[in-house]
Coordinates of C-alpha atoms and ligand atoms in Angstrom, one line a residue:
Chain A
M1137 CA 91.1 80.6 96.0
S1138 CA 89.7 80.9 99.4
A1139 CA 86.6 81.9 98.6
V1140 CA 84.4 82.2 102.1
P1141 CA 81.4 79.8 101.5
A1142 CA 78.1 81.7 101.7
V1143 CA 76.2 80.7 104.7
A1144 CA 72.5 80.5 103.8
E1145 CA 70.5 82.7 106.2
P1146 CA 66.9 84.1 106.0
T1147 CA 67.0 87.2 104.3
G1148 CA 64.6 88.5 107.2
A1149 CA 67.2 87.4 110.0
V1150 CA 70.1 89.6 107.9
W1151 CA 67.7 92.7 107.8
L1152 CA 66.7 92.4 111.6
D1153 CA 70.7 92.4 112.4
F1154 CA 71.4 95.0 109.8
L1155 CA 68.9 97.2 111.3
K1156 CA 69.8 96.3 115.0
K1157 CA 73.7 97.3 114.2
W1158 CA 72.4 100.6 112.4
A1159 CA 70.5 101.4 115.3
R1160 CA 73.4 100.9 117.7
I1161 CA 75.8 102.8 115.7
G1162 CA 73.9 105.2 113.1
G1163 CA 71.1 105.7 115.5
T1164 CA 72.6 108.6 117.7
K1165 CA 74.1 110.3 114.7
I1166 CA 70.9 110.4 112.8
F1167 CA 69.2 111.5 116.0
N1168 CA 72.0 114.4 116.4
F1169 CA 71.7 115.3 112.4
V1170 CA 67.9 115.9 112.9
A1171 CA 68.0 117.2 115.9
G1172 CA 70.4 120.0 114.5
L1173 CA 68.3 120.6 111.8
A1174 CA 65.1 120.8 113.7
I1175 CA 66.8 123.6 115.6
L1176 CA 67.8 125.4 112.6
V1177 CA 64.0 125.4 111.2
A1178 CA 62.9 126.5 114.7
L1179 CA 65.3 129.3 114.8
W1180 CA 64.0 130.4 111.4
W1181 CA 60.6 130.3 112.2
L1182 CA 61.1 132.2 115.6
G1183 CA 63.0 135.0 113.5
V1184 CA 60.2 135.4 111.1
W1185 CA 57.6 135.3 114.0
Y1186 CA 59.4 138.0 115.9
I1187 CA 59.7 140.3 112.6
T1188 CA 56.1 140.0 112.0
L1189 CA 55.0 141.1 115.5
D1190 CA 55.0 144.5 113.6
P1191 CA 52.0 144.8 111.9
A1192 CA 54.0 147.0 108.9
L1193 CA 56.3 143.9 108.0
E1194 CA 53.1 141.6 108.2
H1195 CA 54.1 140.6 104.6
F1196 CA 57.3 139.1 105.6
R1197 CA 54.9 136.1 107.0
S1198 CA 55.8 134.4 103.9
F1199 CA 59.4 133.8 104.6
A1200 CA 58.5 131.0 107.2
P1201 CA 59.6 127.7 106.5
N1202 CA 55.8 126.2 106.3
R1203 CA 55.2 128.7 103.2
A1204 CA 58.7 128.6 101.8
I1205 CA 58.7 124.5 102.0
F1206 CA 55.0 123.9 101.2
E1207 CA 53.9 126.8 99.3
G1208 CA 57.0 128.3 97.5
I1209 CA 58.6 124.9 96.4
P1210 CA 55.6 123.2 95.0
A1211 CA 54.4 126.6 93.2
M1212 CA 57.5 127.1 91.5
W1213 CA 57.6 123.1 90.6
E1214 CA 54.5 123.7 89.0
F1215 CA 55.4 126.4 86.6
G1216 CA 58.6 124.5 86.0
G1217 CA 60.8 127.3 87.4
I1218 CA 62.7 124.6 89.7
Q1219 CA 63.4 122.5 86.4
R1220 CA 64.5 125.3 84.3
G1221 CA 66.7 127.0 86.6
L1222 CA 68.2 123.5 87.6
G1223 CA 69.0 122.8 84.3
A1224 CA 70.3 126.0 83.2
S1225 CA 72.2 126.3 86.4
G1226 CA 73.7 122.7 86.4
Y1227 CA 74.9 123.2 82.9
R1228 CA 76.7 126.0 83.8
L1229 CA 78.2 124.7 86.8
G1230 CA 78.9 121.3 84.7
M1231 CA 80.7 122.9 82.0
G1232 CA 82.5 125.6 84.2
M1233 CA 83.7 122.5 86.4
L1234 CA 84.7 120.4 83.6
I1235 CA 86.7 123.0 81.9
A1236 CA 88.3 124.1 85.3
I1237 CA 89.5 120.3 85.8
A1238 CA 90.7 120.2 82.4
I1239 CA 93.0 122.9 83.0
G1240 CA 93.8 122.9 86.4
V1241 CA 94.7 119.2 86.6
P1242 CA 97.4 119.5 83.8
L1243 CA 98.4 122.8 85.0
G1244 CA 99.0 121.6 88.5
I1245 CA 100.9 118.6 87.3
L1246 CA 103.3 120.8 85.4
V1247 CA 103.5 123.3 88.3
G1248 CA 104.4 120.1 90.5
R1249 CA 106.7 118.4 88.4
S1250 CA 108.8 121.2 86.7
E1251 CA 110.7 123.4 89.2
L1252 CA 110.9 126.1 86.3
F1253 CA 107.4 126.3 85.6
G1254 CA 106.6 126.3 89.1
D1255 CA 108.7 129.2 90.2
M1256 CA 108.0 131.0 86.9
T1257 CA 104.0 130.6 87.3
H1258 CA 104.0 131.0 91.2
L1259 CA 103.7 134.8 91.3
P1260 CA 101.1 135.1 88.4
F1261 CA 98.9 132.3 89.7
Q1262 CA 98.6 133.9 93.1
L1263 CA 98.0 137.3 92.1
L1264 CA 94.8 135.6 89.8
R1265 CA 93.7 133.4 92.6
M1266 CA 93.3 136.4 94.9
V1267 CA 91.1 137.9 92.0
S1268 CA 87.3 137.7 93.0
P1269 CA 85.9 135.7 90.5
L1270 CA 82.9 138.0 90.2
S1271 CA 84.8 140.9 89.6
W1272 CA 85.5 139.5 86.2
E1273 CA 82.0 139.9 85.3
P1274 CA 82.2 143.0 83.5
I1275 CA 84.9 142.0 81.2
A1276 CA 83.1 138.6 80.6
V1277 CA 80.1 140.2 79.9
I1278 CA 81.9 142.3 77.1
A1279 CA 84.3 139.4 76.0
F1280 CA 82.0 136.8 75.5
A1281 CA 78.8 136.5 73.1
T1282 CA 76.4 134.8 75.3
W1283 CA 75.5 135.1 78.9
D1284 CA 75.8 131.3 79.3
R1285 CA 79.5 131.5 78.3
A1286 CA 80.4 134.6 80.3
I1287 CA 79.0 133.1 83.6
I1288 CA 81.1 129.8 82.7
F1289 CA 83.9 131.7 82.2
L1290 CA 83.5 133.3 85.8
I1291 CA 83.0 129.6 87.1
V1292 CA 86.3 128.5 85.8
M1293 CA 87.9 131.8 87.0
G1294 CA 87.0 130.8 90.5
A1295 CA 87.3 127.0 90.4
V1296 CA 90.5 126.3 88.4
W1297 CA 92.7 127.7 91.1
P1298 CA 91.8 125.2 94.1
V1299 CA 91.7 122.5 91.4
M1300 CA 95.5 123.5 90.2
F1301 CA 97.1 124.1 93.7
A1302 CA 95.7 121.1 95.1
T1303 CA 96.8 118.8 92.5
A1304 CA 100.3 121.2 92.8
A1305 CA 100.3 120.1 96.6
G1306 CA 99.6 116.4 95.8
I1307 CA 102.3 116.1 93.2
A1308 CA 104.9 117.4 95.4
K1309 CA 104.1 114.6 98.2
I1310 CA 104.7 111.9 95.8
D1311 CA 107.5 109.7 96.7
P1312 CA 110.2 109.9 94.3
A1313 CA 111.0 106.3 94.9
W1314 CA 107.7 105.0 93.1
F1315 CA 109.2 107.0 89.9
K1316 CA 112.2 104.7 90.3
V1317 CA 110.5 101.7 90.9
A1318 CA 108.3 102.2 87.9
R1319 CA 111.4 102.9 85.6
N1320 CA 112.8 99.9 86.9
L1321 CA 109.9 98.0 85.6
G1322 CA 110.1 99.2 82.4
A1323 CA 107.3 101.9 82.6
K1324 CA 107.1 104.5 79.6
R1325 CA 106.2 108.0 80.3
L1326 CA 102.6 107.5 79.7
H1327 CA 102.7 104.6 82.4
V1328 CA 104.2 106.9 84.9
L1329 CA 101.6 109.4 84.3
T1330 CA 98.7 106.8 84.2
Q1331 CA 99.8 104.5 86.9
V1332 CA 101.8 106.6 89.1
I1333 CA 101.0 110.1 89.3
L1334 CA 97.5 110.0 88.5
P1335 CA 96.4 107.4 91.1
A1336 CA 98.9 109.1 93.8
V1337 CA 97.1 112.5 93.0
T1338 CA 93.3 111.4 92.9
Y1339 CA 92.5 112.0 96.5
D1340 CA 94.3 115.7 96.1
V1341 CA 92.7 116.5 93.2
L1342 CA 89.3 115.6 94.2
T1343 CA 89.9 117.7 97.5
G1344 CA 90.8 120.7 95.0
I1345 CA 87.5 119.8 93.3
R1346 CA 85.5 119.8 96.5
L1347 CA 86.7 123.3 97.4
A1348 CA 86.2 124.5 93.7
V1349 CA 82.4 123.3 93.6
G1350 CA 82.0 125.3 96.7
V1351 CA 83.4 128.4 95.1
A1352 CA 81.6 127.7 91.9
W1353 CA 78.0 127.5 93.8
I1354 CA 79.2 130.6 95.5
V1355 CA 79.8 132.3 92.3
L1356 CA 77.2 130.9 90.1
I1357 CA 73.8 132.3 91.8
P1358 CA 74.8 136.2 91.8
A1359 CA 76.1 135.7 88.4
E1360 CA 72.9 134.6 87.1
F1361 CA 70.9 137.5 88.9
F1362 CA 71.4 139.9 86.0
G1363 CA 71.3 139.1 82.0
T1364 CA 70.0 135.8 81.9
R1365 CA 66.4 134.3 81.6
A1366 CA 67.0 131.1 83.1
G1367 CA 68.9 129.6 86.4
I1368 CA 68.6 129.5 90.2
G1369 CA 69.9 132.9 90.3
Y1370 CA 67.3 134.2 88.1
T1371 CA 64.7 132.4 89.4
I1372 CA 65.3 134.0 92.7
E1373 CA 65.6 137.4 91.4
D1374 CA 62.5 136.9 89.7
A1375 CA 60.5 135.7 92.5
R1376 CA 61.6 138.8 94.0
E1377 CA 60.4 141.3 91.3
N1378 CA 56.9 139.6 91.8
L1379 CA 57.0 139.6 95.5
F1380 CA 56.7 135.8 95.7
Y1381 CA 58.7 135.7 99.2
D1382 CA 57.8 132.4 100.0
Q1383 CA 59.1 131.3 96.3
M1384 CA 62.6 133.2 97.1
M1385 CA 62.9 131.6 100.4
G1386 CA 62.1 128.2 99.1
M1387 CA 64.8 128.7 96.2
I1388 CA 67.2 129.6 98.9
V1389 CA 66.2 126.3 100.9
L1390 CA 66.9 124.2 97.6
I1391 CA 70.4 126.0 96.9
G1392 CA 71.4 125.0 100.4
V1393 CA 70.1 121.3 100.0
I1394 CA 71.6 120.6 96.6
G1395 CA 75.1 122.5 97.5
Y1396 CA 74.7 119.9 100.5
I1397 CA 74.3 116.9 98.3
L1398 CA 76.9 118.0 95.9
D1399 CA 79.3 118.2 98.8
T1400 CA 78.4 114.9 100.2
I1401 CA 78.8 113.1 96.7
L1402 CA 82.0 114.5 96.6
V1403 CA 83.0 113.6 100.3
Q1404 CA 81.9 110.0 99.2
L1405 CA 84.3 110.1 95.9
L1406 CA 87.1 111.2 98.4
N1407 CA 86.8 108.5 100.7
R1408 CA 86.9 106.0 98.2
A1409 CA 89.9 107.5 96.4
N1410 CA 91.6 107.7 99.9
W1411 CA 94.4 105.3 99.9
V1412 CA 96.2 106.7 102.9
R1413 CA 96.0 104.5 105.9
E1414 CA 95.9 105.6 109.3
T1415 CA 98.2 103.5 111.4
Chain B
M191 CA 108.9 79.7 84.3
G192 CA 112.2 79.2 81.7
V193 CA 114.5 82.0 83.1
R194 CA 118.3 81.8 82.8
G195 CA 120.7 84.0 84.4
V196 CA 123.0 86.4 82.6
R197 CA 127.0 86.9 82.2
M198 CA 127.9 90.0 83.6
K199 CA 131.1 91.9 82.5
I200 CA 132.0 95.4 83.8
Q201 CA 134.9 97.3 82.7
G202 CA 136.6 100.4 83.8
L203 CA 133.5 101.5 85.3
T204 CA 133.7 105.2 87.0
H205 CA 131.0 107.5 88.5
R206 CA 130.6 110.7 89.4
Y207 CA 127.2 112.8 90.2
G208 CA 128.2 116.0 88.9
A209 CA 130.9 117.5 87.1
R210 CA 132.1 118.9 90.4
S211 CA 131.7 116.2 92.6
P212 CA 134.4 113.7 93.7
L213 CA 134.4 110.4 92.2
T214 CA 132.0 107.8 93.5
F215 CA 133.8 104.9 92.7
D216 CA 137.1 104.4 90.3
Q217 CA 137.7 101.9 87.4
I218 CA 135.6 98.9 88.5
D219 CA 136.2 95.7 86.5
L220 CA 134.1 92.7 87.5
E221 CA 132.8 89.5 86.2
A222 CA 129.8 87.0 86.9
Q223 CA 129.0 83.8 85.5
R224 CA 125.6 83.1 84.4
G225 CA 123.4 82.4 87.5
E226 CA 126.0 83.1 90.1
F227 CA 125.3 84.9 93.1
L228 CA 127.7 87.8 94.2
A229 CA 127.5 89.9 97.4
I230 CA 129.2 93.2 97.7
I231 CA 130.1 94.3 101.5
G232 CA 131.6 97.8 102.3
R233 CA 131.3 100.7 104.5
S234 CA 128.5 103.0 104.3
G235 CA 129.3 105.9 101.4
C236 CA 131.8 103.8 99.6
G237 CA 129.2 103.9 96.5
K238 CA 127.9 100.4 96.5
S239 CA 124.4 101.7 95.9
T240 CA 125.3 103.9 93.2
L241 CA 127.1 100.8 91.7
L242 CA 123.9 98.9 91.6
H243 CA 122.0 101.7 90.2
V244 CA 124.3 102.0 87.6
I245 CA 124.2 98.3 86.8
A246 CA 120.5 98.4 86.3
G247 CA 120.8 101.5 84.3
L248 CA 119.0 103.7 86.6
L249 CA 121.9 106.1 86.7
R250 CA 124.7 106.5 83.8
P251 CA 128.2 105.8 84.4
T252 CA 130.9 108.9 83.6
S253 CA 132.9 106.1 81.9
G254 CA 132.9 102.2 81.6
T255 CA 130.4 99.8 80.7
V256 CA 128.2 97.3 81.9
H257 CA 127.6 94.2 79.7
L258 CA 124.9 91.6 80.3
D259 CA 125.6 88.9 78.0
S260 CA 126.4 90.9 74.8
E261 CA 124.0 93.7 75.6
L262 CA 125.3 97.0 77.0
V263 CA 123.2 98.3 79.5
E264 CA 121.9 101.9 79.0
K265 CA 118.7 102.0 80.5
P266 CA 116.3 100.2 83.0
S267 CA 114.8 97.0 81.8
P268 CA 112.7 94.4 83.2
R269 CA 115.4 92.2 82.4
W270 CA 117.8 93.6 85.1
V271 CA 115.4 94.4 88.0
M272 CA 116.6 96.0 91.5
M273 CA 114.9 95.7 94.5
F274 CA 115.3 98.4 97.3
Q275 CA 115.8 98.6 100.8
A276 CA 112.2 99.7 101.6
P277 CA 109.6 97.9 99.3
H278 CA 108.3 101.2 97.8
L279 CA 104.8 99.7 97.0
F280 CA 102.1 101.6 95.7
P281 CA 99.5 102.0 98.4
W282 CA 96.8 102.7 96.0
M283 CA 97.0 98.9 94.5
R284 CA 96.3 95.4 96.1
V285 CA 98.8 93.2 96.4
T286 CA 98.1 91.5 93.0
Q287 CA 98.2 94.8 91.4
N288 CA 101.3 95.8 92.6
V289 CA 102.9 92.4 91.6
G290 CA 101.3 93.0 88.1
V291 CA 102.2 96.6 87.6
G292 CA 105.5 95.7 85.4
L293 CA 103.6 93.3 83.4
R294 CA 100.9 96.1 83.0
F295 CA 103.5 98.1 81.8
A296 CA 104.7 95.5 79.3
G297 CA 101.5 95.6 78.2
W298 CA 100.3 91.9 78.9
P299 CA 96.8 91.2 78.7
Q300 CA 95.0 91.0 82.1
K301 CA 94.3 87.4 82.0
R302 CA 97.7 86.2 81.6
I303 CA 98.8 88.7 84.4
D304 CA 96.5 87.4 86.3
E305 CA 97.9 83.8 85.8
R306 CA 101.6 85.0 86.2
V307 CA 101.0 87.0 89.4
N308 CA 99.2 84.1 91.2
E309 CA 102.2 81.7 90.2
V310 CA 104.6 84.2 91.7
L311 CA 102.6 85.1 94.9
E312 CA 102.4 81.2 95.6
L313 CA 106.5 81.2 94.9
V314 CA 106.8 83.7 97.6
D315 CA 104.2 82.4 99.8
L316 CA 101.7 85.5 99.5
R317 CA 98.7 83.5 98.2
D318 CA 96.5 84.2 101.3
F319 CA 97.2 87.9 100.9
A320 CA 96.6 88.5 97.2
N321 CA 93.9 90.7 97.6
S322 CA 95.1 92.4 100.7
N323 CA 95.9 96.3 101.1
V324 CA 99.7 96.4 100.9
Q325 CA 99.4 99.1 104.1
D326 CA 97.8 96.4 105.9
L327 CA 100.7 93.9 105.6
S328 CA 104.0 93.5 108.1
G329 CA 107.5 94.7 106.6
G330 CA 108.7 91.4 106.0
Q331 CA 105.2 90.7 103.8
Q332 CA 105.5 94.2 102.0
Q333 CA 109.2 93.2 101.0
R334 CA 108.1 89.6 99.7
V335 CA 105.6 91.8 97.6
A336 CA 108.5 93.7 96.4
L337 CA 110.3 90.4 95.5
A338 CA 107.5 89.1 93.8
R339 CA 107.1 92.2 91.8
S340 CA 110.7 91.8 90.7
L341 CA 110.3 88.1 90.0
V342 CA 106.8 88.5 87.9
M343 CA 109.3 89.9 85.2
E344 CA 111.5 86.9 84.8
P345 CA 114.6 88.9 85.0
E346 CA 117.9 87.6 84.1
L347 CA 119.4 89.7 86.8
L348 CA 118.3 90.7 90.4
L349 CA 120.2 93.4 92.1
L350 CA 119.4 93.6 95.8
D351 CA 120.2 96.8 97.7
E352 CA 120.2 95.9 101.4
P353 CA 116.8 94.7 100.9
F354 CA 116.5 93.1 104.4
S355 CA 118.0 95.5 106.7
A356 CA 114.9 96.8 107.8
L357 CA 113.4 93.5 108.9
D358 CA 113.5 91.9 112.2
A359 CA 116.4 89.1 112.6
F360 CA 113.9 86.1 112.1
T361 CA 112.2 87.5 109.1
R362 CA 115.4 88.5 107.5
A363 CA 116.7 84.9 108.1
D364 CA 113.6 83.5 106.3
L365 CA 114.0 85.8 103.5
Q366 CA 117.6 85.4 102.9
R367 CA 116.9 81.7 102.6
D368 CA 113.7 82.1 100.5
V369 CA 115.3 84.5 98.3
R370 CA 118.3 82.3 97.7
S371 CA 116.6 79.1 97.0
I372 CA 113.9 80.9 94.6
A373 CA 116.4 82.5 92.4
K374 CA 118.8 79.4 92.4
R375 CA 115.4 77.5 91.4
L376 CA 114.8 80.0 88.6
G377 CA 118.4 80.4 87.5
I378 CA 118.6 84.1 88.2
S379 CA 121.8 85.8 88.6
L380 CA 121.9 87.6 91.5
I381 CA 124.1 90.5 93.3
I382 CA 123.4 91.5 96.8
V383 CA 124.9 94.8 98.7
T384 CA 124.8 94.3 102.2
H385 CA 126.5 95.6 105.8
D386 CA 125.9 92.4 107.3
I387 CA 128.6 89.8 106.6
D388 CA 126.4 87.0 107.8
E389 CA 123.7 87.8 105.0
A390 CA 126.9 87.9 102.6
V391 CA 127.9 84.1 103.2
I392 CA 124.5 82.7 103.7
M393 CA 123.3 84.3 100.2
A394 CA 126.1 84.6 98.0
D395 CA 128.6 82.4 95.9
R396 CA 131.1 84.9 96.0
A397 CA 131.7 87.9 98.1
L398 CA 133.4 91.0 97.3
I399 CA 134.5 93.9 99.3
M400 CA 134.3 97.4 98.4
V401 CA 136.5 99.8 99.8
G402 CA 137.7 103.6 99.7
A403 CA 136.4 106.8 98.6
P404 CA 136.5 106.5 95.9
G405 CA 135.1 103.2 96.1
T406 CA 137.1 100.1 94.2
I407 CA 136.6 96.7 94.6
Y408 CA 139.3 95.3 96.8
K409 CA 141.8 92.6 95.6
E410 CA 140.6 89.6 97.6
E411 CA 137.3 87.9 97.4
L412 CA 135.7 85.0 98.9
V413 CA 134.5 81.8 97.2
I414 CA 131.5 80.4 99.1
N415 CA 131.1 77.0 98.1
L416 CA 128.7 76.1 101.0
P417 CA 125.6 73.5 100.4
D418 CA 122.2 74.5 101.0
P419 CA 120.4 75.6 103.1
R420 CA 122.8 77.8 104.9
Q421 CA 122.3 78.4 108.5
R422 CA 123.8 81.3 110.4
E423 CA 125.0 79.0 113.0
D424 CA 126.5 76.1 111.0
A425 CA 130.3 76.1 111.8
A426 CA 131.3 76.3 108.1
V427 CA 129.4 79.6 107.7
Q428 CA 131.0 80.7 110.8
Y429 CA 134.3 79.9 109.4
M430 CA 133.5 81.4 106.2
R431 CA 132.4 84.4 108.1
K432 CA 135.6 84.8 109.4
Q433 CA 137.5 84.5 106.4
L434 CA 135.4 87.4 105.4
M435 CA 135.8 89.5 108.2
T436 CA 139.6 89.0 108.3
A437 CA 139.4 90.2 104.5
F438 CA 137.5 93.0 105.7
Y439 CA 139.9 94.1 108.2
D440 CA 142.8 93.9 105.5
A441 CA 140.8 95.8 102.9
A442 CA 140.4 98.6 105.8
G443 CA 143.9 98.0 106.9
S444 CA 145.2 99.0 103.5
A445 CA 144.0 102.5 103.7
P446 CA 147.0 104.1 105.9
S447 CA 144.6 105.7 108.2
A448 CA 142.9 102.9 109.4
V449 CA 145.7 100.7 110.2
G450 CA 145.7 98.8 113.8
R451 CA 142.2 100.2 114.2
G452 CA 140.8 96.9 114.0
N453 CA 137.3 98.3 113.4
G454 CA 134.6 95.7 112.2
P455 CA 132.8 96.4 109.3
E456 CA 129.7 97.7 111.1
A457 CA 131.8 100.5 112.8
E458 CA 131.1 103.8 110.5
E459 CA 134.1 105.9 111.4
A460 CA 135.8 108.2 108.7
A461 CA 136.1 106.3 105.8
P462 CA 139.7 105.3 104.9
V463 CA 141.8 107.4 102.8
R464 CA 143.5 104.9 100.2
D465 CA 145.9 105.6 97.9
K466 CA 145.0 104.3 94.5
A467 CA 148.3 102.4 94.5
G468 CA 146.9 100.0 97.3
A469 CA 144.2 98.6 95.2
A470 CA 146.8 96.0 93.7
P471 CA 145.7 95.0 90.3
T472 CA 146.4 91.2 90.9
K473 CA 143.3 89.6 92.1
R474 CA 143.6 86.7 95.0
R475 CA 140.7 84.5 95.8
I476 CA 140.5 83.0 99.0
V477 CA 138.8 79.5 98.3
P478 CA 138.3 78.1 101.6
A479 CA 138.3 74.1 101.9
A480 CA 134.5 73.7 102.9
Ligands
LIG2749 N1 122.3 111.7 94.6 C1 123.3 111.7 94.9 N2 124.2 113.3 95.0 C2 125.3 113.2 95.0 N3 126.3 112.6 95.8 C3 125.6 111.3 96.2 C4 124.3 111.2 95.8 N4 123.8 109.9 96.2 C5 125.0 109.5 96.8 N5 125.9 110.3 97.0 C6 127.3 110.3 97.4 O1 127.8 109.1 96.7 C7 128.7 108.2 97.5 C8 128.2 106.9 97.9 O2 127.1 106.7 98.1 P1 126.5 105.4 98.1 O3 125.0 105.9 98.4 O4 126.4 104.8 96.5 O5 127.0 104.7 99.0 P2 126.4 103.3 99.8 O6 127.9 102.5 99.6 O7 125.5 102.5 99.2 O8 126.5 103.4 101.3 P3 125.3 103.1 102.4 O9 126.3 101.6 102.7 O10 125.3 103.8 103.4 O11 124.1 102.8 101.7 C9 128.6 109.0 99.1 O12 129.6 109.8 99.4 C10 127.4 109.8 99.0 O13 127.6 111.0 99.6
LIG2750 MG1 123.4 102.3 99.8

């Protein structure tokens, strides 16, 4: 083994080096990132300021970023609205995504691998995909005993299609020679699945999951406006009824931030799963 | 690694791709000794790749049998492994994982896989690239990984389908020499299909010519009893090459449409239509004095 010998270097110097490099490469990026965010907040502030020039709309002042972020969010944290809301919504999102993946990936593999199955299910799946997930809501409410289950069902109906179609597209791109090589080296069916098909499509599946989380996140919040007694959507609706506009706006900020964090995590996973080299 | 080659016996092997397709090859009989290296040359489309796939158990013959020692080949097995024109490595696996993948299929424990993989990487001169991403390797290095992936199974028979044709001349020459010496050292039997007459002479103990559509093995074969290592520019290699060329012309000439055309094997004109009677059943061996 030709391990590179570790050169003893003072940790301080290493850190300084790292920071210098970071400043050179990451510096401008971070600056742009912060500047963009600052412009968004400024526009938001400006909008609220303009609206509240009219004395009749004075109470909309609570929509301003300072009120939402420094008063609304801490207040909701204090009485536990955020924690409870995130717990309930997170559970629904997680369950919905798990079920969507558990259904979507095998279906996608079937569609991609079996021409017969793919041809037969093409039209039905396309039709179902085009149905806005929220339009299932009345049916879901009747069909499921609890709101939790009904909302999970709505998430599944929105999230399963991106996962399925992305998986099928990934399967279609697999080089048939890989199957030949695997068989040639004594692979059984299970090996072909775990060593060839799944690794080959992981990136595509994750792309589908990323899209699906976006859809699920959009479906989740309006689905929680009515009927439930917990969740992010419920918390917003609750704040509106009590005229806590700063909390309402604070919740909207949180929805954006959490959605962004989820998406960033998935992008990290995607980068890791991407085995394609640009030449 | 204690590998021994295998005796191959092919009888009446016939293949067609579909019920209404023409025969790919017809009534092929062929035998090879344990540890013998065969080269099969022939025009594009005469069925060489198909023949290798059938020998490897990747395709079923329409009729006829392939026996390796006493075992009838009916399906793929790590004991008879094929190497293709392109390496077809798994890009999500590192070099070591690609090389060890067959052992993983066979259910080996990881520790033994690692040991064996290291041994084989040494053999094919790839130790420095053990942890590389296969997509960062050159074409020749990738083909070496594919070779290691086959050798790690300790096959009794290695089937090579134009494995070096996509490589530059220098890399090709290196690999031709290395594959021959490694496989000889391990005692593996080997069949190589090639368009390159030099390659056949450099790598094989016996060269066969496949002609026609449906394909058959031509009655004349060339025994290449030259010492190793063989160089393309050796007088003996050049002499053998000429012998094989002549046989190839004769084979092509046995097809009425090709008489007097004098094309080399690399010329890919219309495949000669040949009546079955042209393939005289009596085999003739050319054994030039080296
Ligand atoms: N999958 C297939 N389905 C139907 N016909 C095929 C298939 N693969 C090959 N053939 C036909 O079988 C014949 C033999 O093909 P094969 O690939 O074995 O030839 P080859 O001698 O290896 O040619 P080359 O030197 O170009 O590689 C050709 O006429 C080809 O068109
Ligand atoms: Mg071929």
